[in-house]
Amino acid sequence: MSVFDLLLEYIKEGKIQLNKEVHKMAVAYHDPCNYGRKSLKAFGQAYFEEGREITKACCDDFRELYPNRKGAYCCGAGGGAWAMPFSAERVFYGRIKARQISESGAQLVIAPCHNCRDQLMKSLNKEYDLNIEVKYIWELVADSLIMPNKQ
Amino acid sequence: MMYEFKVSDLAEEFGVHRNTIRNWINAGTLSAKEGPGRKYLMKFHDYQKLCEKFGREPHVGPANNVSPKALGALEVTDVAPMEINGLKSQIALDPAWADSCMTCGTCASACPISGVDGLDPRKIVRMAVLGMDEELVASNWPWKCTMCGKCEESCPANIQIIALMRKIRGLRKRALVPGPIHKGVSMCLERGNNLGIPKDDFVFLCEDLGQELAEDCCPGFKTPIDVHGARVLVTVNSKEPFGEPDDMKWWWKIFYAAGESFTISSENWEGVNWGLFSGDDEAMKTVVGRIVDNMRRLNCKVLLLPE
């Protein structure tokens, strides 16, 4: 099961309650290559809408990055590039993503992938002075949770 | 640059018999080789030298592939033409790519690192169909590529550029794989996770974090390690227990709120499969197999790979 399927199951079946007041800022969703384009090629199914649905369940001010979905640009750290010793190329690669983010006006960017999150949060944010917050999609959900009363 | 000629044309141009030209070629005084359609090819440099010897102007026509700009001084820096040796490429997945790739360059336009090291996806595909395997395997470009698939998505001829890139990576000697990718793969095969975290340390850390979570916002929470019959088996990205342990709590908090029954295996819990990036199919299979074993051993229904 993908992270999207499980989170959506909890949201749709009412197993978790979310508070939209926690994230009032402008929020953009980043399409990871592996959950989108590449998943479509490999398994015939892409996760484009699921991540958006989950993000919108947590925040009201939702922004798109253009182009997105099948045409989305890679963060620049995929395919193991985050661990590779070619950091100048990796940052250069990410210039398009950085431009998309600053054009969207988002203050928070949601990344459903470990690689993308690290590149956006630890590299592009500093290299391109984006001044953004970056969260995993499950981090967004966890931070929005209304905790049930149980002991 | 090559000069293409017919024996009869060259004979007429230099006022000698056709057989004279053939004799020159056979004797090696005129270094030329057979080309397509009963034509011969020689280096333009050699043609210029021949003209100089006979006191003639080099002949430039639309058919001989030479621009007037090239005329003038003898080209001393003539780059040796690449010999196509007819060997089948181990890298080009389909020989038909030589035709089906129209070299339109759409892939190169889509790629964010076109031009880095003077390469782009179009050139990589062309190098593969030309059998330039050694050059490709030695190049770092396929490792700077993030295999994002923009090129393949835009390709009108459906060339499998990503599979090609991964194939190139896979053919590099393992000791020469850049960065820690291959070291991680070996470590994972040997000790069950990419960073070699010992079982006891991992279990202790998880239990400790679980206690913190219970005190913080989830009363009664205990990290479920090796719980048989849990619904969800969760794998872990080794960078979290290694460097960002608190990040593991987000999922646990969600599971707690949703009343989910989940578990983490005490062994072979790694969710990151670096064989995918290093082009190592065998290692990839082994690591996936271990996760399948964990699913069977713990009798779980759902596998979650939050990677």
PDB file of N, CA, C and O in Angstrom, chain B residues 75-141:
ATOM      1  N   GLU B  75      44.205  21.498 -42.706  1.00  0.00           N
ATOM      2  CA  GLU B  75      43.729  21.327 -41.333  1.00  0.00           C
ATOM      3  C   GLU B  75      44.691  20.437 -40.579  1.00  0.00           C
ATOM      4  O   GLU B  75      44.771  19.248 -40.849  1.00  0.00           O
ATOM      5  N   VAL B  76      45.414  21.039 -39.659  1.00  0.00           N
ATOM      6  CA  VAL B  76      46.363  20.217 -38.907  1.00  0.00           C
ATOM      7  C   VAL B  76      45.710  19.557 -37.704  1.00  0.00           C
ATOM      8  O   VAL B  76      46.187  18.562 -37.200  1.00  0.00           O
ATOM      9  N   THR B  77      44.601  20.137 -37.266  1.00  0.00           N
ATOM     10  CA  THR B  77      43.966  19.578 -36.074  1.00  0.00           C
ATOM     11  C   THR B  77      42.783  18.699 -36.447  1.00  0.00           C
ATOM     12  O   THR B  77      41.783  18.682 -35.770  1.00  0.00           O
ATOM     13  N   ASP B  78      42.905  17.996 -37.541  1.00  0.00           N
ATOM     14  CA  ASP B  78      41.818  17.123 -37.968  1.00  0.00           C
ATOM     15  C   ASP B  78      41.542  16.056 -36.899  1.00  0.00           C
ATOM     16  O   ASP B  78      42.445  15.331 -36.497  1.00  0.00           O
ATOM     17  N   VAL B  79      40.314  16.005 -36.413  1.00  0.00           N
ATOM     18  CA  VAL B  79      39.963  14.994 -35.413  1.00  0.00           C
ATOM     19  C   VAL B  79      39.762  13.665 -36.129  1.00  0.00           C
ATOM     20  O   VAL B  79      39.106  13.611 -37.165  1.00  0.00           O
ATOM     21  N   ALA B  80      40.348  12.635 -35.581  1.00  0.00           N
ATOM     22  CA  ALA B  80      40.203  11.323 -36.206  1.00  0.00           C
ATOM     23  C   ALA B  80      38.741  10.917 -36.202  1.00  0.00           C
ATOM     24  O   ALA B  80      38.065  11.053 -35.178  1.00  0.00           O
ATOM     25  N   PRO B  81      38.218  10.469 -37.326  1.00  0.00           N
ATOM     26  CA  PRO B  81      36.815  10.045 -37.324  1.00  0.00           C
ATOM     27  C   PRO B  81      36.642   8.789 -36.478  1.00  0.00           C
ATOM     28  O   PRO B  81      37.570   7.994 -36.351  1.00  0.00           O
ATOM     29  N   MET B  82      35.459   8.685 -35.846  1.00  0.00           N
ATOM     30  CA  MET B  82      35.229   7.521 -35.015  1.00  0.00           C
ATOM     31  C   MET B  82      34.990   6.296 -35.886  1.00  0.00           C
ATOM     32  O   MET B  82      34.252   6.368 -36.861  1.00  0.00           O
ATOM     33  N   GLU B  83      35.629   5.208 -35.563  1.00  0.00           N
ATOM     34  CA  GLU B  83      35.401   3.977 -36.310  1.00  0.00           C
ATOM     35  C   GLU B  83      34.188   3.280 -35.706  1.00  0.00           C
ATOM     36  O   GLU B  83      34.127   3.041 -34.507  1.00  0.00           O
ATOM     37  N   ILE B  84      33.241   2.941 -36.542  1.00  0.00           N
ATOM     38  CA  ILE B  84      32.125   2.141 -36.051  1.00  0.00           C
ATOM     39  C   ILE B  84      32.498   0.702 -36.323  1.00  0.00           C
ATOM     40  O   ILE B  84      32.676   0.289 -37.462  1.00  0.00           O
ATOM     41  N   ASN B  85      32.689  -0.049 -35.246  1.00  0.00           N
ATOM     42  CA  ASN B  85      33.302  -1.357 -35.417  1.00  0.00           C
ATOM     43  C   ASN B  85      32.291  -2.465 -35.682  1.00  0.00           C
ATOM     44  O   ASN B  85      32.650  -3.614 -35.858  1.00  0.00           O
ATOM     45  N   GLY B  86      31.019  -2.110 -35.677  1.00  0.00           N
ATOM     46  CA  GLY B  86      30.019  -3.128 -35.975  1.00  0.00           C
ATOM     47  C   GLY B  86      29.704  -4.031 -34.797  1.00  0.00           C
ATOM     48  O   GLY B  86      28.887  -4.926 -34.907  1.00  0.00           O
ATOM     49  N   LEU B  87      30.359  -3.785 -33.651  1.00  0.00           N
ATOM     50  CA  LEU B  87      30.042  -4.589 -32.471  1.00  0.00           C
ATOM     51  C   LEU B  87      28.664  -4.197 -31.953  1.00  0.00           C
ATOM     52  O   LEU B  87      28.301  -3.030 -31.979  1.00  0.00           O
ATOM     53  N   LYS B  88      27.936  -5.186 -31.445  1.00  0.00           N
ATOM     54  CA  LYS B  88      26.612  -4.885 -30.919  1.00  0.00           C
ATOM     55  C   LYS B  88      26.758  -4.227 -29.551  1.00  0.00           C
ATOM     56  O   LYS B  88      27.551  -4.674 -28.726  1.00  0.00           O
ATOM     57  N   SER B  89      25.999  -3.160 -29.308  1.00  0.00           N
ATOM     58  CA  SER B  89      26.074  -2.490 -28.027  1.00  0.00           C
ATOM     59  C   SER B  89      25.412  -3.345 -26.949  1.00  0.00           C
ATOM     60  O   SER B  89      24.346  -3.920 -27.159  1.00  0.00           O
ATOM     61  N   GLN B  90      26.068  -3.447 -25.783  1.00  0.00           N
ATOM     62  CA  GLN B  90      25.465  -4.147 -24.648  1.00  0.00           C
ATOM     63  C   GLN B  90      24.447  -3.237 -23.963  1.00  0.00           C
ATOM     64  O   GLN B  90      23.690  -3.683 -23.113  1.00  0.00           O
ATOM     65  N   ILE B  91      24.494  -1.957 -24.313  1.00  0.00           N
ATOM     66  CA  ILE B  91      23.708  -0.972 -23.587  1.00  0.00           C
ATOM     67  C   ILE B  91      22.411  -0.619 -24.300  1.00  0.00           C
ATOM     68  O   ILE B  91      21.355  -0.529 -23.672  1.00  0.00           O
ATOM     69  N   ALA B  92      22.486  -0.433 -25.612  1.00  0.00           N
ATOM     70  CA  ALA B  92      21.269  -0.095 -26.357  1.00  0.00           C
ATOM     71  C   ALA B  92      20.301  -1.264 -26.225  1.00  0.00           C
ATOM     72  O   ALA B  92      20.596  -2.383 -26.639  1.00  0.00           O
ATOM     73  N   LEU B  93      19.148  -1.015 -25.613  1.00  0.00           N
ATOM     74  CA  LEU B  93      18.232  -2.110 -25.304  1.00  0.00           C
ATOM     75  C   LEU B  93      17.567  -2.642 -26.559  1.00  0.00           C
ATOM     76  O   LEU B  93      17.144  -3.777 -26.614  1.00  0.00           O
ATOM     77  N   ASP B  94      17.483  -1.811 -27.596  1.00  0.00           N
ATOM     78  CA  ASP B  94      16.809  -2.223 -28.814  1.00  0.00           C
ATOM     79  C   ASP B  94      17.565  -1.629 -30.006  1.00  0.00           C
ATOM     80  O   ASP B  94      17.673  -0.408 -30.110  1.00  0.00           O
ATOM     81  N   PRO B  95      18.084  -2.487 -30.892  1.00  0.00           N
ATOM     82  CA  PRO B  95      18.859  -1.968 -32.027  1.00  0.00           C
ATOM     83  C   PRO B  95      18.016  -1.056 -32.916  1.00  0.00           C
ATOM     84  O   PRO B  95      18.553  -0.187 -33.612  1.00  0.00           O
ATOM     85  N   ALA B  96      16.695  -1.232 -32.863  1.00  0.00           N
ATOM     86  CA  ALA B  96      15.812  -0.410 -33.703  1.00  0.00           C
ATOM     87  C   ALA B  96      15.857   1.060 -33.296  1.00  0.00           C
ATOM     88  O   ALA B  96      15.404   1.931 -34.035  1.00  0.00           O
ATOM     89  N   TRP B  97      16.410   1.353 -32.119  1.00  0.00           N
ATOM     90  CA  TRP B  97      16.522   2.745 -31.682  1.00  0.00           C
ATOM     91  C   TRP B  97      17.301   3.590 -32.679  1.00  0.00           C
ATOM     92  O   TRP B  97      17.068   4.790 -32.803  1.00  0.00           O
ATOM     93  N   ALA B  98      18.256   2.939 -33.385  1.00  0.00           N
ATOM     94  CA  ALA B  98      19.055   3.673 -34.365  1.00  0.00           C
ATOM     95  C   ALA B  98      18.141   4.381 -35.350  1.00  0.00           C
ATOM     96  O   ALA B  98      18.427   5.481 -35.806  1.00  0.00           O
ATOM     97  N   ASP B  99      17.006   3.730 -35.681  1.00  0.00           N
ATOM     98  CA  ASP B  99      16.039   4.338 -36.594  1.00  0.00           C
ATOM     99  C   ASP B  99      14.929   5.066 -35.866  1.00  0.00           C
ATOM    100  O   ASP B  99      14.534   6.157 -36.237  1.00  0.00           O
ATOM    101  N   SER B 100      14.400   4.427 -34.798  1.00  0.00           N
ATOM    102  CA  SER B 100      13.206   5.007 -34.183  1.00  0.00           C
ATOM    103  C   SER B 100      13.519   6.311 -33.461  1.00  0.00           C
ATOM    104  O   SER B 100      12.668   7.199 -33.394  1.00  0.00           O
ATOM    105  N   CYS B 101      14.729   6.462 -32.915  1.00  0.00           N
ATOM    106  CA  CYS B 101      15.115   7.764 -32.365  1.00  0.00           C
ATOM    107  C   CYS B 101      15.429   8.671 -33.541  1.00  0.00           C
ATOM    108  O   CYS B 101      16.341   8.406 -34.321  1.00  0.00           O
ATOM    109  N   MET B 102      14.652   9.729 -33.666  1.00  0.00           N
ATOM    110  CA  MET B 102      14.809  10.620 -34.819  1.00  0.00           C
ATOM    111  C   MET B 102      15.778  11.757 -34.516  1.00  0.00           C
ATOM    112  O   MET B 102      15.869  12.710 -35.270  1.00  0.00           O
ATOM    113  N   THR B 103      16.449  11.658 -33.383  1.00  0.00           N
ATOM    114  CA  THR B 103      17.363  12.703 -32.906  1.00  0.00           C
ATOM    115  C   THR B 103      16.697  14.083 -32.912  1.00  0.00           C
ATOM    116  O   THR B 103      17.330  15.084 -33.201  1.00  0.00           O
ATOM    117  N   CYS B 104      15.404  14.110 -32.583  1.00  0.00           N
ATOM    118  CA  CYS B 104      14.669  15.380 -32.637  1.00  0.00           C
ATOM    119  C   CYS B 104      15.113  16.309 -31.510  1.00  0.00           C
ATOM    120  O   CYS B 104      14.993  17.524 -31.616  1.00  0.00           O
ATOM    121  N   GLY B 105      15.615  15.701 -30.409  1.00  0.00           N
ATOM    122  CA  GLY B 105      16.126  16.531 -29.328  1.00  0.00           C
ATOM    123  C   GLY B 105      15.066  16.996 -28.338  1.00  0.00           C
ATOM    124  O   GLY B 105      15.353  17.811 -27.466  1.00  0.00           O
ATOM    125  N   THR B 106      13.841  16.478 -28.446  1.00  0.00           N
ATOM    126  CA  THR B 106      12.812  16.872 -27.477  1.00  0.00           C
ATOM    127  C   THR B 106      13.248  16.476 -26.068  1.00  0.00           C
ATOM    128  O   THR B 106      13.063  17.229 -25.108  1.00  0.00           O
ATOM    129  N   CYS B 107      13.866  15.294 -25.958  1.00  0.00           N
ATOM    130  CA  CYS B 107      14.352  14.825 -24.653  1.00  0.00           C
ATOM    131  C   CYS B 107      15.373  15.804 -24.084  1.00  0.00           C
ATOM    132  O   CYS B 107      15.348  16.131 -22.902  1.00  0.00           O
ATOM    133  N   ALA B 108      16.259  16.284 -24.962  1.00  0.00           N
ATOM    134  CA  ALA B 108      17.309  17.203 -24.500  1.00  0.00           C
ATOM    135  C   ALA B 108      16.693  18.515 -24.028  1.00  0.00           C
ATOM    136  O   ALA B 108      17.183  19.139 -23.087  1.00  0.00           O
ATOM    137  N   SER B 109      15.590  18.929 -24.667  1.00  0.00           N
ATOM    138  CA  SER B 109      14.918  20.157 -24.235  1.00  0.00           C
ATOM    139  C   SER B 109      14.234  19.959 -22.894  1.00  0.00           C
ATOM    140  O   SER B 109      14.132  20.889 -22.102  1.00  0.00           O
ATOM    141  N   ALA B 110      13.740  18.748 -22.640  1.00  0.00           N
ATOM    142  CA  ALA B 110      13.003  18.485 -21.401  1.00  0.00           C
ATOM    143  C   ALA B 110      13.944  18.295 -20.222  1.00  0.00           C
ATOM    144  O   ALA B 110      13.562  18.516 -19.082  1.00  0.00           O
ATOM    145  N   CYS B 111      15.168  17.895 -20.486  1.00  0.00           N
ATOM    146  CA  CYS B 111      16.094  17.534 -19.405  1.00  0.00           C
ATOM    147  C   CYS B 111      16.688  18.762 -18.736  1.00  0.00           C
ATOM    148  O   CYS B 111      17.276  19.611 -19.401  1.00  0.00           O
ATOM    149  N   PRO B 112      16.576  18.861 -17.398  1.00  0.00           N
ATOM    150  CA  PRO B 112      17.120  20.027 -16.697  1.00  0.00           C
ATOM    151  C   PRO B 112      18.648  20.087 -16.680  1.00  0.00           C
ATOM    152  O   PRO B 112      19.201  21.122 -16.349  1.00  0.00           O
ATOM    153  N   ILE B 113      19.349  18.996 -16.979  1.00  0.00           N
ATOM    154  CA  ILE B 113      20.810  19.097 -16.965  1.00  0.00           C
ATOM    155  C   ILE B 113      21.419  18.864 -18.344  1.00  0.00           C
ATOM    156  O   ILE B 113      22.576  18.461 -18.457  1.00  0.00           O
ATOM    157  N   SER B 114      20.642  19.127 -19.396  1.00  0.00           N
ATOM    158  CA  SER B 114      21.212  19.085 -20.738  1.00  0.00           C
ATOM    159  C   SER B 114      22.363  20.071 -20.804  1.00  0.00           C
ATOM    160  O   SER B 114      22.240  21.200 -20.334  1.00  0.00           O
ATOM    161  N   GLY B 115      23.456  19.642 -21.380  1.00  0.00           N
ATOM    162  CA  GLY B 115      24.587  20.544 -21.536  1.00  0.00           C
ATOM    163  C   GLY B 115      25.647  20.362 -20.471  1.00  0.00           C
ATOM    164  O   GLY B 115      26.808  20.693 -20.683  1.00  0.00           O
ATOM    165  N   VAL B 116      25.252  19.829 -19.307  1.00  0.00           N
ATOM    166  CA  VAL B 116      26.246  19.538 -18.276  1.00  0.00           C
ATOM    167  C   VAL B 116      27.208  18.481 -18.837  1.00  0.00           C
ATOM    168  O   VAL B 116      26.765  17.487 -19.407  1.00  0.00           O
ATOM    169  N   ASP B 117      28.480  18.701 -18.734  1.00  0.00           N
ATOM    170  CA  ASP B 117      29.521  17.822 -19.299  1.00  0.00           C
ATOM    171  C   ASP B 117      29.373  17.661 -20.819  1.00  0.00           C
ATOM    172  O   ASP B 117      29.859  16.689 -21.397  1.00  0.00           O
ATOM    173  N   GLY B 118      28.679  18.590 -21.471  1.00  0.00           N
ATOM    174  CA  GLY B 118      28.498  18.504 -22.921  1.00  0.00           C
ATOM    175  C   GLY B 118      27.580  17.375 -23.353  1.00  0.00           C
ATOM    176  O   GLY B 118      27.560  16.997 -24.519  1.00  0.00           O
ATOM    177  N   LEU B 119      26.798  16.831 -22.425  1.00  0.00           N
ATOM    178  CA  LEU B 119      25.929  15.698 -22.796  1.00  0.00           C
ATOM    179  C   LEU B 119      24.463  16.012 -22.529  1.00  0.00           C
ATOM    180  O   LEU B 119      24.130  16.955 -21.826  1.00  0.00           O
ATOM    181  N   ASP B 120      23.606  15.209 -23.125  1.00  0.00           N
ATOM    182  CA  ASP B 120      22.166  15.291 -22.896  1.00  0.00           C
ATOM    183  C   ASP B 120      21.569  13.939 -23.300  1.00  0.00           C
ATOM    184  O   ASP B 120      22.277  13.110 -23.872  1.00  0.00           O
ATOM    185  N   PRO B 121      20.287  13.702 -22.994  1.00  0.00           N
ATOM    186  CA  PRO B 121      19.724  12.370 -23.280  1.00  0.00           C
ATOM    187  C   PRO B 121      19.826  11.976 -24.760  1.00  0.00           C
ATOM    188  O   PRO B 121      20.083  10.815 -25.076  1.00  0.00           O
ATOM    189  N   ARG B 122      19.649  12.935 -25.662  1.00  0.00           N
ATOM    190  CA  ARG B 122      19.714  12.598 -27.093  1.00  0.00           C
ATOM    191  C   ARG B 122      21.094  12.033 -27.445  1.00  0.00           C
ATOM    192  O   ARG B 122      21.216  11.028 -28.137  1.00  0.00           O
ATOM    193  N   LYS B 123      22.118  12.685 -26.924  1.00  0.00           N
ATOM    194  CA  LYS B 123      23.473  12.219 -27.225  1.00  0.00           C
ATOM    195  C   LYS B 123      23.737  10.852 -26.599  1.00  0.00           C
ATOM    196  O   LYS B 123      24.399  10.011 -27.189  1.00  0.00           O
ATOM    197  N   ILE B 124      23.201  10.649 -25.393  1.00  0.00           N
ATOM    198  CA  ILE B 124      23.411   9.362 -24.714  1.00  0.00           C
ATOM    199  C   ILE B 124      22.783   8.237 -25.547  1.00  0.00           C
ATOM    200  O   ILE B 124      23.387   7.188 -25.756  1.00  0.00           O
ATOM    201  N   VAL B 125      21.553   8.479 -26.046  1.00  0.00           N
ATOM    202  CA  VAL B 125      20.882   7.460 -26.857  1.00  0.00           C
ATOM    203  C   VAL B 125      21.700   7.197 -28.120  1.00  0.00           C
ATOM    204  O   VAL B 125      21.925   6.045 -28.516  1.00  0.00           O
ATOM    205  N   ARG B 126      22.186   8.258 -28.745  1.00  0.00           N
ATOM    206  CA  ARG B 126      22.959   8.100 -29.988  1.00  0.00           C
ATOM    207  C   ARG B 126      24.265   7.353 -29.708  1.00  0.00           C
ATOM    208  O   ARG B 126      24.675   6.482 -30.460  1.00  0.00           O
ATOM    209  N   MET B 127      24.932   7.692 -28.598  1.00  0.00           N
ATOM    210  CA  MET B 127      26.176   6.993 -28.249  1.00  0.00           C
ATOM    211  C   MET B 127      25.896   5.502 -28.058  1.00  0.00           C
ATOM    212  O   MET B 127      26.695   4.658 -28.470  1.00  0.00           O
ATOM    213  N   ALA B 128      24.752   5.188 -27.464  1.00  0.00           N
ATOM    214  CA  ALA B 128      24.419   3.780 -27.224  1.00  0.00           C
ATOM    215  C   ALA B 128      24.215   3.040 -28.544  1.00  0.00           C
ATOM    216  O   ALA B 128      24.761   1.957 -28.736  1.00  0.00           O
ATOM    217  N   VAL B 129      23.472   3.632 -29.478  1.00  0.00           N
ATOM    218  CA  VAL B 129      23.239   2.911 -30.734  1.00  0.00           C
ATOM    219  C   VAL B 129      24.508   2.831 -31.569  1.00  0.00           C
ATOM    220  O   VAL B 129      24.664   1.934 -32.393  1.00  0.00           O
ATOM    221  N   LEU B 130      25.448   3.737 -31.345  1.00  0.00           N
ATOM    222  CA  LEU B 130      26.727   3.662 -32.050  1.00  0.00           C
ATOM    223  C   LEU B 130      27.697   2.691 -31.367  1.00  0.00           C
ATOM    224  O   LEU B 130      28.803   2.482 -31.833  1.00  0.00           O
ATOM    225  N   GLY B 131      27.267   2.125 -30.246  1.00  0.00           N
ATOM    226  CA  GLY B 131      28.122   1.149 -29.566  1.00  0.00           C
ATOM    227  C   GLY B 131      29.231   1.759 -28.743  1.00  0.00           C
ATOM    228  O   GLY B 131      30.239   1.118 -28.477  1.00  0.00           O
ATOM    229  N   MET B 132      29.046   3.023 -28.305  1.00  0.00           N
ATOM    230  CA  MET B 132      30.105   3.661 -27.510  1.00  0.00           C
ATOM    231  C   MET B 132      29.965   3.283 -26.035  1.00  0.00           C
ATOM    232  O   MET B 132      29.932   4.140 -25.143  1.00  0.00           O
ATOM    233  N   ASP B 133      29.894   1.986 -25.783  1.00  0.00           N
ATOM    234  CA  ASP B 133      29.618   1.476 -24.442  1.00  0.00           C
ATOM    235  C   ASP B 133      30.649   1.943 -23.416  1.00  0.00           C
ATOM    236  O   ASP B 133      30.305   2.363 -22.314  1.00  0.00           O
ATOM    237  N   GLU B 134      31.932   1.831 -23.794  1.00  0.00           N
ATOM    238  CA  GLU B 134      32.985   2.171 -22.835  1.00  0.00           C
ATOM    239  C   GLU B 134      32.881   3.620 -22.373  1.00  0.00           C
ATOM    240  O   GLU B 134      32.994   3.919 -21.191  1.00  0.00           O
ATOM    241  N   GLU B 135      32.666   4.506 -23.342  1.00  0.00           N
ATOM    242  CA  GLU B 135      32.564   5.929 -23.021  1.00  0.00           C
ATOM    243  C   GLU B 135      31.382   6.180 -22.083  1.00  0.00           C
ATOM    244  O   GLU B 135      31.471   6.985 -21.161  1.00  0.00           O
ATOM    245  N   LEU B 136      30.264   5.490 -22.355  1.00  0.00           N
ATOM    246  CA  LEU B 136      29.064   5.700 -21.546  1.00  0.00           C
ATOM    247  C   LEU B 136      29.275   5.221 -20.111  1.00  0.00           C
ATOM    248  O   LEU B 136      28.896   5.897 -19.155  1.00  0.00           O
ATOM    249  N   VAL B 137      29.866   4.039 -19.974  1.00  0.00           N
ATOM    250  CA  VAL B 137      30.055   3.479 -18.636  1.00  0.00           C
ATOM    251  C   VAL B 137      31.040   4.345 -17.840  1.00  0.00           C
ATOM    252  O   VAL B 137      30.894   4.532 -16.636  1.00  0.00           O
ATOM    253  N   ALA B 138      32.027   4.920 -18.550  1.00  0.00           N
ATOM    254  CA  ALA B 138      33.023   5.755 -17.858  1.00  0.00           C
ATOM    255  C   ALA B 138      32.467   7.134 -17.500  1.00  0.00           C
ATOM    256  O   ALA B 138      32.956   7.791 -16.589  1.00  0.00           O
ATOM    257  N   SER B 139      31.414   7.561 -18.203  1.00  0.00           N
ATOM    258  CA  SER B 139      30.891   8.917 -17.997  1.00  0.00           C
ATOM    259  C   SER B 139      30.142   9.039 -16.667  1.00  0.00           C
ATOM    260  O   SER B 139      29.428   8.122 -16.251  1.00  0.00           O
ATOM    261  N   ASN B 140      30.277  10.199 -16.017  1.00  0.00           N
ATOM    262  CA  ASN B 140      29.528  10.438 -14.780  1.00  0.00           C
ATOM    263  C   ASN B 140      28.136  10.995 -15.049  1.00  0.00           C
ATOM    264  O   ASN B 140      27.318  11.117 -14.133  1.00  0.00           O
ATOM    265  N   TRP B 141      27.869  11.345 -16.305  1.00  0.00           N
ATOM    266  CA  TRP B 141      26.586  11.989 -16.621  1.00  0.00           C
ATOM    267  C   TRP B 141      25.382  11.136 -16.206  1.00  0.00           C
ATOM    268  O   TRP B 141      24.453  11.654 -15.570  1.00  0.00           O
TER     269      TRP B 141
END
